[in-house]
């Protein structure tokens, strides 16, 4: 083998170590600048940091106030029982802690019709439009909304129903982020009214009107 070839091979082998040495150095030595970052993907993006100015909005605030209608996590009404539907030792609140008035029931009815009736039906039998459509599709994955006129729901304390709205129950999603605490109690009162309307007896009718029924 000619000597020049041996020298060339030795030099090439020596040179081939340089990239490796550079890589090892880059990984171990600390630097003040950020690393070379050739493929960016979405690692570095422009963004508005908390409490900073931002000229897109007229008030120059980067942080935006909550959208109208945003539900506070803990609206400042009532005590713990009103907030959570439970009393301190974990027992359910037996009856609605807010005063039940015709105005509250009217509000409850309106909110119920908006938020609950699509599944539970206007009278609470679990036959809302969503549920009927799901039955029609026959996909076999639909859990029917519980009828309020079953022993189970009739026997639930008010606080339990409040909690089902706040946090959801089994397959039912939570409505706590959409319905404020006061409206949840209004809905509970209206659910109780619905139950009473479907399980009424002659004794619930004022005496002077009973004759008209017979
Ligand atoms: C998207 C459909 C849907 C909506 C909307 C809905 N529910 Fe339900 N709800 C269900 C389903 C499904 C169940 C039964 C869940 C299960 O058994 O897994 C249920 C169960 C219940 C129960 C019985 C829970 C128990 O075991 O005590 C109550 C009470 C109830 N819902 C109240 C409400 C109220 C009040 C609203 C309105 C704020 C509401 N639901 C909105 C689907 C819905």
Coordinates of N, CA, C and O in Angstrom, one line a residue, residues 11 23 40-41 55 75 80 102 139 157 191 207:
X11 N -5.7 10.3 8.3 CA -6.3 11.7 8.4 C -7.9 11.6 8.4 O -8.5 12.2 9.2
X23 N -20.7 17.2 18.7 CA -22.0 16.9 19.3 C -21.9 16.7 20.8 O -22.7 17.3 21.5
X40 N -38.8 23.9 13.7 CA -39.5 24.7 14.7 C -40.8 24.0 15.2 O -41.2 24.2 16.3
X41 N -41.4 23.2 14.3 CA -42.8 22.7 14.6 C -43.6 23.9 15.2 O -43.6 24.9 14.6
X55 N -52.1 45.4 21.8 CA -52.7 46.5 21.1 C -53.9 46.1 20.3 O -54.6 47.0 19.7
X75 N -70.3 31.0 43.2 CA -71.0 32.2 43.3 C -71.3 32.6 44.7 O -71.5 31.7 45.5
X80 N -72.5 27.0 52.8 CA -71.9 25.8 52.2 C -73.0 24.9 51.6 O -72.9 24.4 50.5
X102 N -93.4 31.8 43.7 CA -93.8 31.6 42.3 C -92.8 32.1 41.3 O -92.6 31.5 40.2
X139 N -78.7 2.7 18.2 CA -77.3 2.4 18.1 C -76.9 1.5 19.3 O -75.8 1.0 19.3
X157 N -83.1 13.4 48.1 CA -83.2 14.7 48.7 C -82.9 15.8 47.7 O -82.2 15.5 46.7
X191 N -88.4 20.8 39.4 CA -88.4 19.3 39.3 C -89.4 18.7 40.3 O -90.2 17.8 40.0
X207 N -110.7 22.0 48.1 CA -112.0 21.3 48.4 C -113.1 21.9 47.4 O -113.8 21.1 46.8

